[in-house]
XYZ file of C-alpha atoms in Angstrom:
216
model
C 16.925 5.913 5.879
C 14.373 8.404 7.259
C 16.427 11.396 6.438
C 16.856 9.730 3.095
C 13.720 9.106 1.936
C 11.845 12.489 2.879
C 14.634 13.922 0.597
C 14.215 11.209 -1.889
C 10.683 12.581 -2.225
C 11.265 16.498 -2.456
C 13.548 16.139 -4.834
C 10.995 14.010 -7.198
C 8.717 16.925 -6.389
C 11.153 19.234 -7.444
C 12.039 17.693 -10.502
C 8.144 17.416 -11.501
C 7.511 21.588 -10.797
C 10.899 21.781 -12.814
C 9.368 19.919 -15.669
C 5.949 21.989 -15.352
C 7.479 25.770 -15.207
C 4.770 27.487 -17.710
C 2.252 26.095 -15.103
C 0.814 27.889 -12.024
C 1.553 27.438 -8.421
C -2.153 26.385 -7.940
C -2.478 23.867 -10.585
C 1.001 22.070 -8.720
C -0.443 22.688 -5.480
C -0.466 19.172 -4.794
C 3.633 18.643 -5.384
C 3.894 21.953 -3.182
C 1.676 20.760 0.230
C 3.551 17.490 -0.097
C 7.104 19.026 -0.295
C 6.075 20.918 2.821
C 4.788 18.186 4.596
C 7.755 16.192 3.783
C 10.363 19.157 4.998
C 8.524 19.542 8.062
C 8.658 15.882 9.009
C 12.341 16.045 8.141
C 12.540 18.949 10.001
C 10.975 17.331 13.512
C 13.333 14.469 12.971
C 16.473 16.786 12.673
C 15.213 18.142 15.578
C 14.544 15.456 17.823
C 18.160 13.896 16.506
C 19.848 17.066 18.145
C 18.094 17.268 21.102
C 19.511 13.178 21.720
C 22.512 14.137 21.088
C 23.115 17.060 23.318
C 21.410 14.849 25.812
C 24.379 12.132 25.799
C 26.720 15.189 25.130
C 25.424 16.475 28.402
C 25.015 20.391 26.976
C 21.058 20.518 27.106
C 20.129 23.597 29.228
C 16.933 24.951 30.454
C 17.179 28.238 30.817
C 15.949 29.853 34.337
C 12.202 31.031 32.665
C 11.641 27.992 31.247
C 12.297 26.056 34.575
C 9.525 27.012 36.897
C 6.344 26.243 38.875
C 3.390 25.777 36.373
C -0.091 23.886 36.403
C 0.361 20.487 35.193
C -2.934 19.690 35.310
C -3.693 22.550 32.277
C -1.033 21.449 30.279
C -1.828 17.837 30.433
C -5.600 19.032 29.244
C -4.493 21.519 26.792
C -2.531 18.765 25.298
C -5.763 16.138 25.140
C -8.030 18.791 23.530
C -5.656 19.145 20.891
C -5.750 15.326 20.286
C -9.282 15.271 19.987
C -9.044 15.928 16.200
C -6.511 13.265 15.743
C -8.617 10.975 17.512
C -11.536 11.493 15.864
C -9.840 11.263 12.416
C -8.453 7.723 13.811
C -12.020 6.908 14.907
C -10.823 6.192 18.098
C -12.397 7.896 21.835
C -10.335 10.054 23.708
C -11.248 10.287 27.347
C -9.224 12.333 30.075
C -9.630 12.412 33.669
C -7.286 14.896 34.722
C -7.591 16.487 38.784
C -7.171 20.529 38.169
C -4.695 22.105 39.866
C -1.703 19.715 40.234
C 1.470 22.167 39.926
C 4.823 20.843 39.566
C 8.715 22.933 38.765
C 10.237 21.623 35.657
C 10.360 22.843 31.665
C 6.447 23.163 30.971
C 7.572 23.227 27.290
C 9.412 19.490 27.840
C 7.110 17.933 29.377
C 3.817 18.723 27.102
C 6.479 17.692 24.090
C 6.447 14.089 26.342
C 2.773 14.249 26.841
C 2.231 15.043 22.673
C 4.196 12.145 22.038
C 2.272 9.417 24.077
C -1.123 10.868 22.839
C 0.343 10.776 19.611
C 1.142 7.051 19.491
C -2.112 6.088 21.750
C -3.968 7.402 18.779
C -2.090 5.345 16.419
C -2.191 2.334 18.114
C -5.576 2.336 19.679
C -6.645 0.607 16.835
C -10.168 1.013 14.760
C -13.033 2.337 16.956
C -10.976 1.533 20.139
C -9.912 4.425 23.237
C -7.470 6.164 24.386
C -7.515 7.246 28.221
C -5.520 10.116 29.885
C -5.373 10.529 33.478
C -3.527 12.390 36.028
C -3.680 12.115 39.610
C -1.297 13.610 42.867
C -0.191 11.039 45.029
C 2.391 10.637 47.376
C 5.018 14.042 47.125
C 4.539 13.135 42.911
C 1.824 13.438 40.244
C 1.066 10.190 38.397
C 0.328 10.529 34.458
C -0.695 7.832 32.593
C -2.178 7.337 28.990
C -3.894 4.025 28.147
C -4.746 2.724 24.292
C -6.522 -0.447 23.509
C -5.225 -2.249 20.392
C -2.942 -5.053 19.925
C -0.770 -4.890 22.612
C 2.914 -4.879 22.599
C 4.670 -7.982 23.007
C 6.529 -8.433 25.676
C 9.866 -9.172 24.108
C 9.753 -5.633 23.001
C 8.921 -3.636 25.999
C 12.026 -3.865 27.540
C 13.440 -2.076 23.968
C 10.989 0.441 23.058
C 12.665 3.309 25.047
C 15.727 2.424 22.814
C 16.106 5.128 20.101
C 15.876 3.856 16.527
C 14.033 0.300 18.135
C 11.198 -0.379 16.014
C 8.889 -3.139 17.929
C 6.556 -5.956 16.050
C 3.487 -3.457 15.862
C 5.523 -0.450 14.770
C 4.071 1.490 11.919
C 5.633 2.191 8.607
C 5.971 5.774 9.553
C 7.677 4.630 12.938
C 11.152 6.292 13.450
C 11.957 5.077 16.482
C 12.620 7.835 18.027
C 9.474 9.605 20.335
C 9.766 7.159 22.947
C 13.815 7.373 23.575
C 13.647 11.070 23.517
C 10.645 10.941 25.776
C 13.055 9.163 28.493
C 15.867 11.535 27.808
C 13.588 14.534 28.913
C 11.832 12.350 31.656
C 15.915 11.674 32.979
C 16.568 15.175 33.407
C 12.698 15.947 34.870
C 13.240 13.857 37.993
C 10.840 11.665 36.556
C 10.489 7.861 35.971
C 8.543 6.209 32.876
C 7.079 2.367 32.517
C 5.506 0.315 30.389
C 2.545 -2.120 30.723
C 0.983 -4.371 27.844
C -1.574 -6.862 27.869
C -4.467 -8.311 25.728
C -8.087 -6.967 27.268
C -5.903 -3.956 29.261
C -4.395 -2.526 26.393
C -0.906 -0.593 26.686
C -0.569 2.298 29.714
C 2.378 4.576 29.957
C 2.409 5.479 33.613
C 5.252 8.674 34.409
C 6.100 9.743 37.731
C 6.807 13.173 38.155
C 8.610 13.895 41.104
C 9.403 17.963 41.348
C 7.707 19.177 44.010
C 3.525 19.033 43.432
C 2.669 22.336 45.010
């Protein structure tokens, strides 16, 4: 169904430039941007898809330059400032309190995806003028990360599912796939690092990972 109905839709927008061919690109802009926006959705699904799939094929590899010592602490701040955009768009706050210069070993480029992916449903879930709060702290031979939303929370008979891929809780959106979260664990698996879940009305929902590869 989500592979289906991106295609459903370029394919209408196809069939409309078809029917318009003495008109110019820029007066069918409109069918054009949302083609592309549709492929490039598509495109991120296909992607994510694969990467699941070589994970439980057990042929993902990192190569040697991708696995290495890098600041954590940047990336994890590089990837709020991004999100500040989103969140403003969502009117919701987006605070971080991130301690500089927490390094870790692992795929820089994995982890940030996991990092995107949280912020990205914190923002959609924070719900109407509410916040979403990014920390990340060393403790103990590990680096805690967690991001926190306010919003309806999650019921609890769907925490124990929402790392399931294609699991589509209560509060899901309609553009849900059911997908971030499961893919999130996959690359968490292989990072020596753990990921949990915590809901409740007044708290909001927290996503707390432990990273465990050597904080330098």
């Amino acid at each position: 169904h989500e592979l289906k109905t991106p295609l459903t839709v370029i394919l209408a927008n196809l069939q409309i430039l078809l029917s318009h061919q003495d008109s110019t690109i820029r007066n069918q802009l409109k069918w054009v941007d949302n083609t592309r926006e549709e492929a490039s959705r598509m495109k991120q699904l296909v992607e994510e898809l694969l990467f699941l799939a070589r994970s439980d094929a057990g042929t993902v590899e990192v190569s040697h330059a991708a696995y290495t010592e890098f600041d954590y602490s940047d990336s994890v701040l590089n990837c709020a400032l991004l999100f500040e955009a989103v969140a403003f768009e969502n009117k919701v706050t987006l605070n971080n309190d991130i301690v500089p210069g927490i390094h870790v070993c692992g795929s820089e480029t994995q982890m940030k995806q996991v990092v995107t992916i949280l912020l990205d449903n914190a923002c959609k879930y924070a719900g109407l003028h509410g916040t979403v709060s990014v920390s990340l702290k060393s403790a103990s031979h590990h680096a805690v990360l967690t991001v926190n939303n306010t919003g309806e929370p999650i019921p609890s008979s769907d925490q124990k599912h929402i790392f399931e891929r294609f699991y589509k809780g209560k509060n899901a959106g309609p553009d849900s796939v059911g997908i971030g979260l499961a893919l999130s664990k996959s690359v968490l698996n292989r990072e020596n690092a753990t990921v949990e879940v915590q809901s409740t009305v007044g708290v909001g929902t927290t996503f707390t990972i432990r990273f465990y590869r050597n904080i330098i």
